[in-house]
PDB file of C-alpha atoms in Angstrom:
ATOM      1  CA  MET A   1       0.000   0.000   0.000  1.00  0.00           C
ATOM      2  CA  SER A   2       1.269   3.457  -0.906  1.00  0.00           C
ATOM      3  CA  GLU A   3      -0.556   6.469   0.516  1.00  0.00           C
ATOM      4  CA  ALA A   4       0.274  10.066  -0.304  1.00  0.00           C
ATOM      5  CA  ALA A   5      -1.301  13.486  -0.687  1.00  0.00           C
ATOM      6  CA  TYR A   6      -1.840  14.820  -4.171  1.00  0.00           C
ATOM      7  CA  PHE A   7      -2.053  18.445  -5.303  1.00  0.00           C
ATOM      8  CA  ASP A   8      -1.494  19.506  -8.904  1.00  0.00           C
ATOM      9  CA  GLN A   9       1.493  21.775  -8.287  1.00  0.00           C
ATOM     10  CA  ASN A  10       4.737  20.196  -9.380  1.00  0.00           C
ATOM     11  CA  THR A  11       7.137  22.100  -7.121  1.00  0.00           C
ATOM     12  CA  LEU A  12       5.189  21.066  -4.005  1.00  0.00           C
ATOM     13  CA  LEU A  13       4.973  17.449  -5.142  1.00  0.00           C
ATOM     14  CA  ALA A  14       8.680  17.364  -5.990  1.00  0.00           C
ATOM     15  CA  LYS A  15       9.541  18.743  -2.555  1.00  0.00           C
ATOM     16  CA  CYS A  16       7.415  16.062  -0.887  1.00  0.00           C
ATOM     17  CA  TYR A  17       9.015  13.402  -3.081  1.00  0.00           C
ATOM     18  CA  ALA A  18      12.504  14.618  -2.183  1.00  0.00           C
ATOM     19  CA  GLU A  19      11.663  14.643   1.543  1.00  0.00           C
ATOM     20  CA  ASN A  20       9.741  11.357   1.315  1.00  0.00           C
ATOM     21  CA  SER A  21       6.909  12.929   3.301  1.00  0.00           C
ATOM     22  CA  TYR A  22       3.530  14.292   2.178  1.00  0.00           C
ATOM     23  CA  GLU A  23       2.231  15.372   5.576  1.00  0.00           C
ATOM     24  CA  SER A  24       2.809  19.109   5.066  1.00  0.00           C
ATOM     25  CA  LEU A  25       0.979  18.921   1.730  1.00  0.00           C
ATOM     26  CA  ARG A  26      -1.880  17.015   3.369  1.00  0.00           C
ATOM     27  CA  GLU A  27      -2.237  19.748   5.993  1.00  0.00           C
ATOM     28  CA  LYS A  28      -2.242  22.440   3.298  1.00  0.00           C
ATOM     29  CA  ILE A  29      -5.013  20.635   1.394  1.00  0.00           C
ATOM     30  CA  LEU A  30      -7.147  20.215   4.513  1.00  0.00           C
ATOM     31  CA  GLN A  31      -6.746  23.893   5.409  1.00  0.00           C
ATOM     32  CA  GLU A  32      -7.660  25.082   1.915  1.00  0.00           C
ATOM     33  CA  HIS A  33     -10.548  22.667   1.255  1.00  0.00           C
ATOM     34  CA  ASP A  34     -13.087  25.481   0.850  1.00  0.00           C
ATOM     35  CA  THR A  35     -11.192  26.949  -2.120  1.00  0.00           C
ATOM     36  CA  TYR A  36     -11.783  23.940  -4.402  1.00  0.00           C
ATOM     37  CA  THR A  37     -14.598  23.709  -6.940  1.00  0.00           C
ATOM     38  CA  LYS A  38     -15.817  20.424  -5.435  1.00  0.00           C
ATOM     39  CA  THR A  39     -14.916  18.711  -2.190  1.00  0.00           C
ATOM     40  CA  ILE A  40     -15.986  15.336  -0.793  1.00  0.00           C
ATOM     41  CA  PHE A  41     -15.129  14.565   2.841  1.00  0.00           C
ATOM     42  CA  ARG A  42     -14.586  10.972   3.934  1.00  0.00           C
ATOM     43  CA  ASN A  43     -13.032   9.872   7.231  1.00  0.00           C
ATOM     44  CA  GLY A  44     -11.426  13.256   7.768  1.00  0.00           C
ATOM     45  CA  GLU A  45      -9.842  13.358   4.313  1.00  0.00           C
ATOM     46  CA  VAL A  46     -10.522  15.598   1.294  1.00  0.00           C
ATOM     47  CA  TYR A  47     -11.200  14.410  -2.253  1.00  0.00           C
ATOM     48  CA  GLY A  48     -11.860  17.130  -4.785  1.00  0.00           C
ATOM     49  CA  TYR A  49     -11.113  18.986  -7.969  1.00  0.00           C
ATOM     50  CA  THR A  50     -10.743  22.541  -9.234  1.00  0.00           C
ATOM     51  CA  ILE A  51     -11.966  23.961 -12.537  1.00  0.00           C
ATOM     52  CA  THR A  52     -10.342  27.148 -13.810  1.00  0.00           C
ATOM     53  CA  LEU A  53     -10.624  29.132 -17.012  1.00  0.00           C
ATOM     54  CA  ASN A  54      -7.600  28.816 -19.288  1.00  0.00           C
ATOM     55  CA  GLN A  55      -7.517  32.445 -20.379  1.00  0.00           C
ATOM     56  CA  PRO A  56      -4.722  32.187 -23.004  1.00  0.00           C
ATOM     57  CA  LEU A  57      -6.482  29.341 -24.824  1.00  0.00           C
ATOM     58  CA  THR A  58      -9.865  31.044 -24.495  1.00  0.00           C
ATOM     59  CA  SER A  59      -8.469  34.196 -26.094  1.00  0.00           C
ATOM     60  CA  LEU A  60      -6.741  32.263 -28.865  1.00  0.00           C
ATOM     61  CA  TYR A  61      -9.637  30.002 -29.876  1.00  0.00           C
ATOM     62  CA  HIS A  62     -12.553  32.313 -29.035  1.00  0.00           C
ATOM     63  CA  PHE A  63     -14.429  29.705 -27.001  1.00  0.00           C
ATOM     64  CA  SER A  64     -14.260  28.931 -23.284  1.00  0.00           C
ATOM     65  CA  CYS A  65     -11.408  26.584 -22.340  1.00  0.00           C
ATOM     66  CA  TYR A  66     -11.171  25.086 -18.855  1.00  0.00           C
ATOM     67  CA  VAL A  67      -8.581  23.088 -16.907  1.00  0.00           C
ATOM     68  CA  VAL A  68      -9.579  20.362 -14.431  1.00  0.00           C
ATOM     69  CA  LYS A  69      -7.105  19.489 -11.670  1.00  0.00           C
ATOM     70  CA  PHE A  70      -7.578  16.931  -8.895  1.00  0.00           C
ATOM     71  CA  VAL A  71      -6.671  17.215  -5.219  1.00  0.00           C
ATOM     72  CA  PHE A  72      -6.565  14.535  -2.506  1.00  0.00           C
ATOM     73  CA  SER A  73      -5.380  14.944   1.087  1.00  0.00           C
ATOM     74  CA  LYS A  74      -4.674  11.190   1.293  1.00  0.00           C
ATOM     75  CA  ILE A  75      -4.918   8.757  -1.591  1.00  0.00           C
ATOM     76  CA  ASP A  76      -3.832   5.149  -1.989  1.00  0.00           C
ATOM     77  CA  THR A  77      -2.123   4.464  -5.292  1.00  0.00           C
ATOM     78  CA  LEU A  78      -3.371   0.867  -5.109  1.00  0.00           C
ATOM     79  CA  HIS A  79      -6.976  -0.103  -5.787  1.00  0.00           C
ATOM     80  CA  SER A  80      -9.621  -0.419  -3.103  1.00  0.00           C
ATOM     81  CA  GLN A  81     -13.347  -0.689  -3.672  1.00  0.00           C
ATOM     82  CA  SER A  82     -14.254   1.988  -1.123  1.00  0.00           C
ATOM     83  CA  GLN A  83     -11.778   4.446  -2.626  1.00  0.00           C
ATOM     84  CA  GLU A  84     -13.031   3.794  -6.152  1.00  0.00           C
ATOM     85  CA  GLU A  85     -16.579   4.545  -4.965  1.00  0.00           C
ATOM     86  CA  ILE A  86     -15.408   7.970  -3.782  1.00  0.00           C
ATOM     87  CA  MET A  87     -13.775   8.555  -7.152  1.00  0.00           C
ATOM     88  CA  HIS A  88     -17.056   7.636  -8.863  1.00  0.00           C
ATOM     89  CA  LYS A  89     -18.921  10.229  -6.803  1.00  0.00           C
ATOM     90  CA  LEU A  90     -16.301  12.808  -7.694  1.00  0.00           C
ATOM     91  CA  CYS A  91     -16.535  11.987 -11.408  1.00  0.00           C
ATOM     92  CA  VAL A  92     -20.331  12.126 -11.392  1.00  0.00           C
ATOM     93  CA  SER A  93     -20.119  15.605  -9.873  1.00  0.00           C
ATOM     94  CA  LEU A  94     -17.503  16.653 -12.433  1.00  0.00           C
ATOM     95  CA  LYS A  95     -19.598  15.293 -15.287  1.00  0.00           C
ATOM     96  CA  GLU A  96     -22.619  17.286 -14.096  1.00  0.00           C
ATOM     97  CA  HIS A  97     -20.536  20.445 -13.768  1.00  0.00           C
ATOM     98  CA  ILE A  98     -19.182  20.068 -17.308  1.00  0.00           C
ATOM     99  CA  ALA A  99     -22.658  19.419 -18.709  1.00  0.00           C
ATOM    100  CA  ALA A 100     -23.913  22.624 -17.083  1.00  0.00           C
ATOM    101  CA  GLN A 101     -21.000  24.817 -18.216  1.00  0.00           C
ATOM    102  CA  LYS A 102     -20.323  24.665 -21.950  1.00  0.00           C
ATOM    103  CA  GLY A 103     -16.720  24.745 -23.047  1.00  0.00           C
ATOM    104  CA  TYR A 104     -13.599  22.799 -23.965  1.00  0.00           C
ATOM    105  CA  TYR A 105     -12.052  20.952 -21.016  1.00  0.00           C
ATOM    106  CA  THR A 106      -8.538  19.630 -20.471  1.00  0.00           C
ATOM    107  CA  MET A 107      -8.390  17.153 -17.619  1.00  0.00           C
ATOM    108  CA  ARG A 108      -5.035  16.501 -15.914  1.00  0.00           C
ATOM    109  CA  VAL A 109      -5.234  12.925 -14.619  1.00  0.00           C
ATOM    110  CA  PRO A 110      -2.403  11.700 -12.341  1.00  0.00           C
ATOM    111  CA  ALA A 111      -1.148   8.449 -13.818  1.00  0.00           C
ATOM    112  CA  HIS A 112      -0.391   6.817 -10.455  1.00  0.00           C
ATOM    113  CA  ILE A 113      -3.910   7.008  -8.970  1.00  0.00           C
ATOM    114  CA  VAL A 114      -5.532   3.905 -10.377  1.00  0.00           C
ATOM    115  CA  ASP A 115      -8.983   4.329  -8.791  1.00  0.00           C
ATOM    116  CA  LEU A 116      -9.405   7.779 -10.334  1.00  0.00           C
ATOM    117  CA  ILE A 117      -8.517   6.356 -13.753  1.00  0.00           C
ATOM    118  CA  ARG A 118     -10.955   3.478 -13.267  1.00  0.00           C
ATOM    119  CA  ALA A 119     -13.741   5.900 -12.330  1.00  0.00           C
ATOM    120  CA  ILE A 120     -13.020   8.206 -15.276  1.00  0.00           C
ATOM    121  CA  ASN A 121     -13.095   5.257 -17.672  1.00  0.00           C
ATOM    122  CA  HIS A 122     -16.432   4.159 -16.224  1.00  0.00           C
ATOM    123  CA  ASP A 123     -18.170   7.535 -15.976  1.00  0.00           C
ATOM    124  CA  PHE A 124     -16.961   9.373 -19.097  1.00  0.00           C
ATOM    125  CA  THR A 125     -17.535   8.124 -22.633  1.00  0.00           C
ATOM    126  CA  ASN A 126     -16.459  11.032 -24.839  1.00  0.00           C
ATOM    127  CA  LEU A 127     -12.912  11.790 -23.698  1.00  0.00           C
ATOM    128  CA  MET A 128      -9.971  12.280 -26.064  1.00  0.00           C
ATOM    129  CA  PHE A 129      -6.615  10.929 -24.908  1.00  0.00           C
ATOM    130  CA  CYS A 130      -4.050  13.592 -25.817  1.00  0.00           C
ATOM    131  CA  GLY A 131      -0.804  12.107 -24.595  1.00  0.00           C
ATOM    132  CA  GLY A 132       0.933  12.481 -21.288  1.00  0.00           C
ATOM    133  CA  ILE A 133       3.561  14.398 -19.383  1.00  0.00           C
ATOM    134  CA  VAL A 134       6.463  13.142 -17.278  1.00  0.00           C
ATOM    135  CA  GLU A 135       7.995  15.426 -14.645  1.00  0.00           C
ATOM    136  CA  GLU A 136      11.465  15.051 -13.160  1.00  0.00           C
ATOM    137  CA  THR A 137      13.503  16.617 -10.397  1.00  0.00           C
ATOM    138  CA  LEU A 138      17.082  16.731  -9.201  1.00  0.00           C
ATOM    139  CA  LEU A 139      17.668  15.281  -5.721  1.00  0.00           C
ATOM    140  CA  GLY A 140      21.361  16.122  -5.441  1.00  0.00           C
ATOM    141  CA  ASN A 141      23.988  18.045  -7.344  1.00  0.00           C
ATOM    142  CA  PRO A 142      23.800  17.810 -11.141  1.00  0.00           C
ATOM    143  CA  ILE A 143      26.290  15.650 -13.016  1.00  0.00           C
ATOM    144  CA  LEU A 144      28.144  18.441 -14.766  1.00  0.00           C
ATOM    145  CA  PRO A 145      28.320  18.149 -18.541  1.00  0.00           C
ATOM    146  CA  GLU A 146      31.519  18.640 -20.478  1.00  0.00           C
ATOM    147  CA  ILE A 147      32.296  22.341 -20.681  1.00  0.00           C
ATOM    148  CA  ASN A 148      32.478  23.953 -24.099  1.00  0.00           C
ATOM    149  CA  GLN A 149      34.252  27.277 -23.666  1.00  0.00           C
ATOM    150  CA  ASP A 150      32.416  28.721 -26.676  1.00  0.00           C
ATOM    151  CA  ILE A 151      29.071  28.413 -24.835  1.00  0.00           C
ATOM    152  CA  GLU A 152      28.126  31.202 -22.425  1.00  0.00           C
ATOM    153  CA  ILE A 153      25.129  30.944 -20.065  1.00  0.00           C
ATOM    154  CA  LEU A 154      23.202  34.103 -19.187  1.00  0.00           C
ATOM    155  CA  PHE A 155      20.346  35.049 -16.887  1.00  0.00           C
ATOM    156  CA  PRO A 156      19.590  38.206 -18.857  1.00  0.00           C
ATOM    157  CA  ASP A 157      17.863  41.355 -17.665  1.00  0.00           C
ATOM    158  CA  GLN A 158      14.869  42.955 -19.341  1.00  0.00           C
ATOM    159  CA  SER A 159      16.986  45.215 -21.541  1.00  0.00           C
ATOM    160  CA  PHE A 160      18.684  42.168 -23.098  1.00  0.00           C
ATOM    161  CA  ILE A 161      15.321  40.457 -23.577  1.00  0.00           C
ATOM    162  CA  ALA A 162      13.795  43.551 -25.188  1.00  0.00           C
ATOM    163  CA  GLU A 163      16.771  43.934 -27.504  1.00  0.00           C
ATOM    164  CA  ASN A 164      16.688  40.273 -28.572  1.00  0.00           C
ATOM    165  CA  LYS A 165      12.988  39.482 -28.313  1.00  0.00           C
ATOM    166  CA  GLU A 166      12.530  39.105 -32.067  1.00  0.00           C
ATOM    167  CA  THR A 167      15.286  36.461 -32.174  1.00  0.00           C
ATOM    168  CA  LEU A 168      13.897  34.641 -29.136  1.00  0.00           C
ATOM    169  CA  MET A 169      10.355  34.567 -30.523  1.00  0.00           C
ATOM    170  CA  SER A 170      11.523  33.457 -33.960  1.00  0.00           C
ATOM    171  CA  MET A 171      13.290  30.499 -32.364  1.00  0.00           C
ATOM    172  CA  ALA A 172      10.151  29.626 -30.406  1.00  0.00           C
ATOM    173  CA  LEU A 173       7.917  29.680 -33.474  1.00  0.00           C
ATOM    174  CA  LYS A 174      10.266  27.401 -35.428  1.00  0.00           C
ATOM    175  CA  SER A 175      10.741  25.005 -32.522  1.00  0.00           C
ATOM    176  CA  PHE A 176       7.103  24.603 -31.498  1.00  0.00           C
ATOM    177  CA  ARG A 177       5.910  24.269 -35.070  1.00  0.00           C
ATOM    178  CA  ARG A 178       7.580  20.840 -34.999  1.00  0.00           C
ATOM    179  CA  TYR A 179       6.706  20.056 -31.381  1.00  0.00           C
ATOM    180  CA  GLN A 180       3.906  17.528 -30.833  1.00  0.00           C
ATOM    181  CA  GLY A 181       2.148  18.228 -27.526  1.00  0.00           C
ATOM    182  CA  GLN A 182      -1.379  17.625 -26.312  1.00  0.00           C
ATOM    183  CA  TYR A 183      -2.796  20.558 -28.289  1.00  0.00           C
ATOM    184  CA  HIS A 184      -1.329  19.152 -31.509  1.00  0.00           C
ATOM    185  CA  ILE A 185      -2.955  15.780 -30.811  1.00  0.00           C
ATOM    186  CA  SER A 186      -6.430  17.193 -30.259  1.00  0.00           C
ATOM    187  CA  PRO A 187      -8.293  17.838 -33.537  1.00  0.00           C
ATOM    188  CA  VAL A 188     -10.027  20.766 -31.823  1.00  0.00           C
ATOM    189  CA  THR A 189      -6.855  22.716 -30.981  1.00  0.00           C
ATOM    190  CA  ASP A 190      -4.412  21.411 -33.587  1.00  0.00           C
ATOM    191  CA  SER A 191      -4.789  24.315 -36.030  1.00  0.00           C
ATOM    192  CA  ASP A 192      -3.185  26.887 -33.714  1.00  0.00           C
ATOM    193  CA  ALA A 193      -1.264  24.584 -31.364  1.00  0.00           C
ATOM    194  CA  ALA A 194       2.142  26.108 -32.153  1.00  0.00           C
ATOM    195  CA  LYS A 195       0.800  29.549 -31.237  1.00  0.00           C
ATOM    196  CA  ILE A 196      -0.111  28.335 -27.735  1.00  0.00           C
ATOM    197  CA  TYR A 197       3.497  27.566 -26.835  1.00  0.00           C
ATOM    198  CA  SER A 198       4.966  30.633 -28.531  1.00  0.00           C
ATOM    199  CA  GLN A 199       2.450  32.853 -26.706  1.00  0.00           C
ATOM    200  CA  TRP A 200       3.457  31.258 -23.400  1.00  0.00           C
ATOM    201  CA  VAL A 201       7.061  32.115 -24.195  1.00  0.00           C
ATOM    202  CA  GLU A 202       6.132  35.699 -25.097  1.00  0.00           C
ATOM    203  CA  ASN A 203       4.079  36.156 -21.917  1.00  0.00           C
ATOM    204  CA  THR A 204       6.948  34.839 -19.794  1.00  0.00           C
ATOM    205  CA  LEU A 205       9.493  37.112 -21.468  1.00  0.00           C
ATOM    206  CA  SER A 206       7.243  40.091 -20.753  1.00  0.00           C
ATOM    207  CA  LYS A 207       7.369  39.561 -16.991  1.00  0.00           C
ATOM    208  CA  SER A 208       9.580  41.865 -14.981  1.00  0.00           C
ATOM    209  CA  ASP A 209       9.824  40.061 -11.626  1.00  0.00           C
ATOM    210  CA  GLY A 210      13.014  38.032 -11.311  1.00  0.00           C
ATOM    211  CA  PRO A 211      14.761  36.019 -14.030  1.00  0.00           C
ATOM    212  CA  THR A 212      12.357  34.849 -16.731  1.00  0.00           C
ATOM    213  CA  VAL A 213      14.721  32.995 -19.055  1.00  0.00           C
ATOM    214  CA  THR A 214      18.112  31.275 -19.178  1.00  0.00           C
ATOM    215  CA  VAL A 215      19.977  31.917 -22.429  1.00  0.00           C
ATOM    216  CA  ALA A 216      22.887  30.078 -24.026  1.00  0.00           C
ATOM    217  CA  CYS A 217      25.107  31.976 -26.445  1.00  0.00           C
ATOM    218  CA  TYR A 218      27.474  30.178 -28.801  1.00  0.00           C
ATOM    219  CA  ASN A 219      30.265  32.300 -30.239  1.00  0.00           C
ATOM    220  CA  HIS A 220      28.406  35.350 -28.852  1.00  0.00           C
ATOM    221  CA  LYS A 221      25.117  34.545 -30.644  1.00  0.00           C
ATOM    222  CA  ILE A 222      21.931  33.242 -29.044  1.00  0.00           C
ATOM    223  CA  ALA A 223      21.845  29.484 -29.577  1.00  0.00           C
ATOM    224  CA  GLY A 224      19.156  28.353 -27.142  1.00  0.00           C
ATOM    225  CA  TYR A 225      17.131  29.230 -24.072  1.00  0.00           C
ATOM    226  CA  CYS A 226      14.593  28.010 -21.558  1.00  0.00           C
ATOM    227  CA  THR A 227      11.910  30.037 -19.817  1.00  0.00           C
ATOM    228  CA  ILE A 228      11.683  30.016 -16.022  1.00  0.00           C
ATOM    229  CA  SER A 229       8.741  29.710 -13.662  1.00  0.00           C
ATOM    230  CA  GLU A 230       9.534  30.281  -9.986  1.00  0.00           C
ATOM    231  CA  ASP A 231       7.553  30.212  -6.748  1.00  0.00           C
ATOM    232  CA  ASP A 232       8.382  30.084  -3.037  1.00  0.00           C
ATOM    233  CA  VAL A 233       9.158  26.364  -3.188  1.00  0.00           C
ATOM    234  CA  GLY A 234      10.857  25.736  -6.482  1.00  0.00           C
ATOM    235  CA  VAL A 235      12.119  26.679  -9.920  1.00  0.00           C
ATOM    236  CA  GLU A 236      10.665  25.116 -13.057  1.00  0.00           C
ATOM    237  CA  ALA A 237      12.156  24.886 -16.531  1.00  0.00           C
ATOM    238  CA  THR A 238       9.120  25.394 -18.728  1.00  0.00           C
ATOM    239  CA  LEU A 239       9.666  25.856 -22.479  1.00  0.00           C
ATOM    240  CA  ALA A 240      13.029  25.369 -24.180  1.00  0.00           C
ATOM    241  CA  CYS A 241      14.327  26.107 -27.678  1.00  0.00           C
ATOM    242  CA  VAL A 242      17.649  25.357 -29.336  1.00  0.00           C
ATOM    243  CA  ASN A 243      18.711  26.807 -32.669  1.00  0.00           C
ATOM    244  CA  GLU A 244      18.729  23.976 -35.212  1.00  0.00           C
ATOM    245  CA  ASN A 245      22.151  25.136 -36.460  1.00  0.00           C
ATOM    246  CA  THR A 246      23.767  24.612 -33.048  1.00  0.00           C
ATOM    247  CA  ARG A 247      22.261  21.293 -32.008  1.00  0.00           C
ATOM    248  CA  GLY A 248      24.607  18.549 -30.896  1.00  0.00           C
ATOM    249  CA  LEU A 249      26.825  20.934 -28.912  1.00  0.00           C
ATOM    250  CA  GLY A 250      25.266  20.184 -25.504  1.00  0.00           C
ATOM    251  CA  ILE A 251      23.552  23.574 -25.288  1.00  0.00           C
ATOM    252  CA  TYR A 252      20.327  22.239 -23.790  1.00  0.00           C
ATOM    253  CA  LYS A 253      22.231  20.339 -21.088  1.00  0.00           C
ATOM    254  CA  ARG A 254      24.213  23.458 -20.178  1.00  0.00           C
ATOM    255  CA  VAL A 255      21.012  25.515 -19.866  1.00  0.00           C
ATOM    256  CA  ILE A 256      19.222  22.957 -17.672  1.00  0.00           C
ATOM    257  CA  CYS A 257      22.329  22.468 -15.526  1.00  0.00           C
ATOM    258  CA  ALA A 258      22.634  26.231 -14.973  1.00  0.00           C
ATOM    259  CA  MET A 259      18.954  26.475 -14.026  1.00  0.00           C
ATOM    260  CA  SER A 260      19.266  23.634 -11.524  1.00  0.00           C
ATOM    261  CA  GLN A 261      22.296  25.319  -9.952  1.00  0.00           C
ATOM    262  CA  TYR A 262      20.340  28.581  -9.757  1.00  0.00           C
ATOM    263  CA  ALA A 263      17.549  26.748  -7.894  1.00  0.00           C
ATOM    264  CA  GLN A 264      19.995  25.086  -5.504  1.00  0.00           C
ATOM    265  CA  ALA A 265      21.658  28.411  -4.716  1.00  0.00           C
ATOM    266  CA  ALA A 266      18.217  29.759  -3.766  1.00  0.00           C
ATOM    267  CA  GLY A 267      17.506  26.704  -1.595  1.00  0.00           C
ATOM    268  CA  LYS A 268      14.679  25.556  -3.862  1.00  0.00           C
ATOM    269  CA  ILE A 269      13.639  22.373  -5.612  1.00  0.00           C
ATOM    270  CA  PHE A 270      14.114  22.205  -9.389  1.00  0.00           C
ATOM    271  CA  VAL A 271      11.585  20.561 -11.739  1.00  0.00           C
ATOM    272  CA  THR A 272      11.121  20.108 -15.441  1.00  0.00           C
ATOM    273  CA  SER A 273       8.605  18.287 -17.644  1.00  0.00           C
ATOM    274  CA  THR A 274       8.000  17.058 -21.172  1.00  0.00           C
ATOM    275  CA  GLN A 275       5.817  14.756 -23.262  1.00  0.00           C
ATOM    276  CA  PHE A 276       6.049  11.001 -22.647  1.00  0.00           C
ATOM    277  CA  ASP A 277       7.657  10.425 -26.030  1.00  0.00           C
ATOM    278  CA  ASN A 278      10.268  13.186 -25.898  1.00  0.00           C
ATOM    279  CA  TYR A 279      13.062  10.692 -25.286  1.00  0.00           C
ATOM    280  CA  ILE A 280      15.938  12.928 -26.399  1.00  0.00           C
ATOM    281  CA  VAL A 281      15.166  15.489 -23.699  1.00  0.00           C
ATOM    282  CA  GLN A 282      14.631  12.811 -21.061  1.00  0.00           C
ATOM    283  CA  ARG A 283      17.988  11.245 -21.940  1.00  0.00           C
ATOM    284  CA  ALA A 284      19.629  14.628 -21.396  1.00  0.00           C
ATOM    285  CA  TRP A 285      17.968  14.932 -17.968  1.00  0.00           C
ATOM    286  CA  HIS A 286      19.070  11.458 -16.898  1.00  0.00           C
ATOM    287  CA  SER A 287      22.662  12.189 -17.926  1.00  0.00           C
ATOM    288  CA  LEU A 288      22.514  15.140 -15.493  1.00  0.00           C
ATOM    289  CA  GLY A 289      21.153  12.975 -12.660  1.00  0.00           C
ATOM    290  CA  PHE A 290      17.413  13.716 -12.782  1.00  0.00           C
ATOM    291  CA  THR A 291      14.745  11.303 -11.593  1.00  0.00           C
ATOM    292  CA  PRO A 292      10.994  11.145 -12.413  1.00  0.00           C
ATOM    293  CA  PHE A 293       8.482  11.917  -9.664  1.00  0.00           C
ATOM    294  CA  ARG A 294       5.123  12.334 -11.453  1.00  0.00           C
ATOM    295  CA  SER A 295       3.302  11.679 -14.704  1.00  0.00           C
ATOM    296  CA  ILE A 296      -0.023  12.973 -16.017  1.00  0.00           C
ATOM    297  CA  TYR A 297      -2.490  11.808 -18.654  1.00  0.00           C
ATOM    298  CA  ASN A 298      -4.007  14.632 -20.695  1.00  0.00           C
ATOM    299  CA  MET A 299      -7.696  13.924 -21.296  1.00  0.00           C
ATOM    300  CA  HIS A 300      -9.701  16.429 -23.365  1.00  0.00           C
ATOM    301  CA  LEU A 301     -13.468  16.792 -23.499  1.00  0.00           C
ATOM    302  CA  ASP A 302     -15.305  18.939 -26.037  1.00  0.00           C
ATOM    303  CA  ASN A 303     -18.596  20.240 -24.619  1.00  0.00           C
ATOM    304  CA  ARG A 304     -18.898  23.541 -26.468  1.00  0.00           C
TER     305      ARG A 304
END
């Protein structure tokens, strides 16, 4: 039997995984139970979900797009009949909510909670499976890659970003045009899927609080970068691009290594994620010493 708390925030989950304790997360969930869209109480524990509007997608596609995330103060990753019954009640409530609120829904289903998956399979009949995400973290110091003296790593300020924004955005558009994520898989969102990721990059670069991107320069020219998301607990590498003319030089590894060192210097956990089938990126992570701690199934539901 394996019991743990679950909350769809990767830095918190990675911290719990690193500490091998989910008690602080459980207490947080219990304290914040009234902030969730739906909550079921059973034996002093919370089982629920949140539904939020995905504003960037809503603006891009001109119809309401929602994200469903699950939350459990204590959940067994192994099957039990009583636990599956709770999951059924939760799914029935979710199904009713979706039926009453028209829109396009993306459901983030944790791959390790078997009773939730069983209930979803039983209670929903019109879901689209749109791939999955694996998330990894670094529990110790990174295994340093071979140093290429022609590669320089920067945490640039806003003046650098403003001066080079056209180059950065051009790289993003080219990179994510070939990328195959959940929005490329869905026939509903496929037409503008590349724009979703490039807009996320642009929105991140426009922020002014703290570092927003790590940049690699090769022979004094921008060769790759990765955007940064940071909270009180951790640092996340979100979207990365490498110039196709400079691939094979270890640029991506150098960027990720620098970001992990930045997180460690701040006393924070470091996380990163990608699609299940992005094996090249995962191989780079493993060579640096990363380990997986969570995976998610992306289930889409069109109820416009």
